[in-house]
Tab-separated table of C-alpha atoms in Angstrom:
chain	number	residue	atom	x	y	z
A	1	MET	CA	177.198	158.922	208.812
A	2	ILE	CA	180.680	160.329	208.324
A	3	GLN	CA	180.308	162.703	211.193
A	4	GLY	CA	179.200	159.797	213.516
A	5	ARG	CA	182.298	157.828	212.451
A	6	VAL	CA	184.669	160.670	213.389
A	7	ARG	CA	182.947	160.871	216.662
A	8	TRP	CA	183.323	157.202	217.474
A	9	LYS	CA	186.971	157.235	216.515
A	10	ARG	CA	187.528	160.161	218.850
A	11	PHE	CA	185.631	158.471	221.576
A	12	ALA	CA	187.964	155.414	221.176
A	13	LEU	CA	191.083	157.418	221.258
A	14	VAL	CA	189.936	158.946	224.619
A	15	PHE	CA	188.138	155.793	226.079
A	16	VAL	CA	191.058	153.283	225.480
A	17	PRO	CA	193.549	155.229	227.731
A	18	ALA	CA	190.808	155.647	230.257
A	19	LEU	CA	190.183	151.822	230.174
A	20	ALA	CA	193.814	151.122	230.766
A	21	VAL	CA	193.885	153.282	233.761
A	22	ALA	CA	190.816	151.632	235.286
A	23	SER	CA	192.240	148.242	234.637
A	24	VAL	CA	195.303	149.105	236.490
A	25	LEU	CA	193.317	150.048	239.484
A	26	VAL	CA	190.848	147.422	239.474
A	27	GLY	CA	193.532	144.812	238.652
A	28	ALA	CA	195.320	145.864	241.700
A	29	THR	CA	192.596	144.391	243.741
A	30	ALA	CA	193.949	140.961	242.996
A	31	GLU	CA	196.380	140.018	245.770
A	32	GLY	CA	199.995	139.603	244.706
A	33	ALA	CA	203.388	140.480	245.504
A	34	ILE	CA	204.395	144.144	245.737
A	35	GLY	CA	207.450	145.919	244.259
A	36	ALA	CA	207.153	144.695	240.716
A	37	SER	CA	209.127	146.828	238.513
A	38	PHE	CA	207.803	148.138	235.239
A	39	VAL	CA	208.571	150.729	232.663
A	40	VAL	CA	206.571	153.871	233.507
A	41	SER	CA	204.546	155.932	231.033
A	42	GLY	CA	205.355	159.429	229.897
A	43	ASP	CA	202.790	161.004	232.236
A	44	THR	CA	202.603	161.476	236.003
A	45	PHE	CA	199.199	161.277	237.679
A	46	LYS	CA	197.728	163.135	240.681
A	47	VAL	CA	196.110	161.569	243.885
A	48	SER	CA	194.306	163.383	246.425
A	49	ALA	CA	192.470	162.521	249.530
A	50	ASP	CA	190.830	164.262	252.451
A	51	THR	CA	192.713	162.010	254.788
A	52	LEU	CA	195.432	159.298	254.428
A	53	GLN	CA	196.044	157.018	257.394
A	54	GLY	CA	198.791	154.345	257.281
A	55	GLN	CA	199.975	151.570	259.489
A	56	GLY	CA	203.739	151.032	258.898
A	57	PHE	CA	205.460	153.539	256.645
A	58	VAL	CA	208.886	153.580	254.887
A	59	GLN	CA	210.439	156.181	252.621
A	60	TYR	CA	213.699	156.144	250.579
A	61	GLY	CA	215.137	157.539	247.289
A	62	SER	CA	215.126	155.536	244.120
A	63	THR	CA	214.532	155.861	240.369
A	64	VAL	CA	212.039	154.660	237.786
A	65	GLU	CA	212.742	154.084	234.039
A	66	ASN	CA	210.620	155.119	231.156
A	67	LYS	CA	210.483	153.608	227.692
A	68	LYS	CA	213.387	155.613	226.384
A	69	GLY	CA	215.489	154.266	229.005
A	70	GLN	CA	215.664	157.465	230.966
A	71	LYS	CA	216.007	157.154	234.759
A	72	ILE	CA	213.833	159.491	236.759
A	73	PRO	CA	214.587	160.128	240.389
A	74	VAL	CA	211.560	159.604	242.764
A	75	ALA	CA	210.794	159.259	246.522
A	76	VAL	CA	209.396	155.750	247.208
A	77	SER	CA	206.977	155.652	249.885
A	78	GLY	CA	205.577	152.291	251.220
A	79	ILE	CA	202.671	151.809	253.528
A	80	ARG	CA	201.747	148.486	255.031
A	81	LYS	CA	198.013	149.378	255.245
A	82	ALA	CA	196.565	152.719	254.020
A	83	THR	CA	193.080	154.084	254.100
A	84	LEU	CA	192.094	157.026	252.080
A	85	THR	CA	188.881	159.002	252.460
A	86	ASN	CA	187.322	160.828	249.504
A	87	MET	CA	190.077	159.767	247.043
A	88	CYS	CA	190.521	161.319	243.580
A	89	GLN	CA	192.964	160.296	240.997
A	90	THR	CA	193.377	162.061	237.654
A	91	VAL	CA	195.592	161.664	234.413
A	92	LEU	CA	195.799	164.415	231.975
A	93	VAL	CA	195.990	163.043	228.496
A	94	LYS	CA	196.680	164.903	225.193
A	95	SER	CA	194.702	163.500	222.495
A	96	PRO	CA	193.850	164.511	218.818
A	97	VAL	CA	190.619	166.184	220.366
A	98	GLY	CA	192.817	168.207	222.780
A	99	ALA	CA	193.418	167.965	226.592
A	100	VAL	CA	191.268	165.094	228.111
A	101	THR	CA	191.101	164.272	231.923
A	102	ILE	CA	190.515	160.895	233.036
A	103	ARG	CA	189.063	161.007	236.678
A	104	ILE	CA	188.838	158.124	239.010
A	105	THR	CA	187.043	158.644	242.452
A	106	ALA	CA	186.390	156.197	245.278
A	107	GLY	CA	185.931	156.008	248.957
A	108	THR	CA	183.478	158.973	248.884
A	109	GLY	CA	180.878	157.335	251.134
A	110	LYS	CA	181.135	155.609	254.550
A	111	ASP	CA	183.631	153.059	253.188
A	112	PRO	CA	187.200	154.318	252.654
A	113	VAL	CA	189.675	153.181	249.977
A	114	ILE	CA	192.010	150.528	251.435
A	115	ALA	CA	195.350	149.560	250.195
A	116	GLU	CA	197.683	147.018	251.581
A	117	ASN	CA	201.533	146.730	250.966
A	118	MET	CA	201.403	149.882	248.827
A	119	ILE	CA	204.546	151.176	247.207
A	120	VAL	CA	204.402	154.640	245.550
A	121	ASP	CA	207.019	156.243	243.216
A	122	ALA	CA	206.240	159.964	243.883
A	123	THR	CA	207.660	163.166	242.825
A	124	GLN	CA	205.740	165.343	245.096
A	125	ILE	CA	203.818	164.838	248.364
A	126	GLU	CA	201.875	167.498	250.245
A	127	GLY	CA	199.610	167.729	253.274
A	128	ASN	CA	199.515	168.159	257.100
A	129	ALA	CA	201.258	164.943	258.371
A	130	VAL	CA	201.663	163.329	261.775
A	131	PHE	CA	204.271	160.341	262.211
A	132	THR	CA	204.320	157.983	265.062
A	133	LYS	CA	207.550	156.472	266.250
A	134	LEU	CA	209.612	158.061	263.588
A	135	GLU	CA	213.067	156.793	262.624
A	136	ALA	CA	214.803	159.165	260.201
A	137	GLY	CA	218.340	158.429	258.743
A	138	ARG	CA	218.052	154.673	258.907
A	139	ASP	CA	219.758	152.812	256.307
A	140	ALA	CA	217.370	152.286	253.509
A	141	SER	CA	218.296	148.448	253.078
A	142	SER	CA	217.327	147.983	256.824
A	143	LEU	CA	213.701	149.406	256.654
A	144	ASP	CA	211.365	146.775	258.147
A	145	GLN	CA	207.946	148.295	258.363
A	146	VAL	CA	206.597	147.404	255.101
A	147	PRO	CA	207.455	143.756	253.792
A	148	GLY	CA	209.646	143.832	250.796
A	149	ALA	CA	210.029	147.694	250.877
A	150	GLN	CA	213.870	148.585	251.274
A	151	GLY	CA	216.162	150.731	249.325
A	152	ALA	CA	219.736	150.380	248.362
A	153	ALA	CA	222.371	149.830	251.129
A	154	GLY	CA	223.942	153.106	252.371
A	155	MET	CA	221.149	155.232	251.207
A	156	PHE	CA	218.965	157.592	253.341
A	157	GLY	CA	215.865	156.038	254.641
A	158	GLN	CA	213.141	156.613	257.192
A	159	GLN	CA	210.289	154.956	258.556
A	160	ALA	CA	207.436	155.284	261.254
A	161	ALA	CA	204.799	152.826	262.879
A	162	GLY	CA	202.066	155.156	261.616
A	163	VAL	CA	201.227	158.151	259.536
A	164	THR	CA	198.285	160.496	259.110
A	165	ILE	CA	198.257	163.033	256.326
A	166	LYS	CA	195.214	165.515	256.067
A	167	ASN	CA	194.518	167.340	252.682
A	168	PHE	CA	196.849	164.756	251.047
A	169	ARG	CA	198.156	165.645	247.657
A	170	GLN	CA	200.479	163.581	245.674
A	171	VAL	CA	202.053	163.495	242.171
A	172	SER	CA	203.369	160.011	241.058
A	173	TRP	CA	204.941	158.025	238.293
A	174	ALA	CA	203.712	154.488	239.547
A	175	VAL	CA	201.871	152.568	242.243
A	176	ASN	CA	202.085	149.024	243.195
A	177	ALA	CA	199.778	147.266	245.881
A	178	ALA	CA	199.090	143.748	247.033
A	179	THR	CA	195.490	144.651	247.433
A	180	PHE	CA	193.651	147.944	246.419
A	181	LYS	CA	189.969	148.106	247.450
A	182	LEU	CA	187.984	150.898	245.744
A	183	PRO	CA	184.509	151.068	247.046
A	184	GLY	CA	182.109	153.335	245.049
A	185	LEU	CA	184.517	153.498	242.155
A	186	LYS	CA	183.592	155.959	239.451
A	187	LEU	CA	185.572	156.718	236.216
A	188	ALA	CA	184.845	159.852	233.971
A	189	VAL	CA	186.520	161.030	230.932
A	190	GLU	CA	186.221	164.689	230.722
A	191	PRO	CA	187.251	167.028	227.870
A	192	GLY	CA	189.668	169.859	229.240
A	193	GLU	CA	191.821	170.096	232.319
A	194	HIS	CA	190.005	168.926	235.383
A	195	GLU	CA	192.711	167.547	237.650
A	196	CYS	CA	192.229	166.716	241.347
A	197	PHE	CA	194.369	169.761	242.376
């Protein structure tokens, strides 16, 4: 009986953060305004996809703030409508039972993940990218490809009518989206480090 109780406590310690991650993604399917600011957690998360295709793209520099009031520099990327094929998201959590990976996958079948008016606060983006109608060096406050996604006046910005990134890899602090559809959503809690990349 004692051994059983210890296992359930450990399970709860791991499962509650997993539920929180799932609720963020599933809750994002409800339509709402983008660009809501919130205090970020102490952990980044990784997202990968075979292909990301976007209609309307903006990018500019900004900061996010954690619970301690520390400001963290990020590259803000906004996409008016994005589709991701074979999407993977992982968060590495340190728990009393050791390292645990919370893994979410979606869009692995015929239907891709679809996000509308998505804003990402990223520290790293990788892949093979193609931009259409690119405007680099535009004032961040004048960007108009994604509604509500503008930076501070006088700051460097860039935008494009479209973007395609193959072998997409991203490390982020936060994501906001007006709509986030995740067909075939699966969540797994895995002991050890099993990140998307």
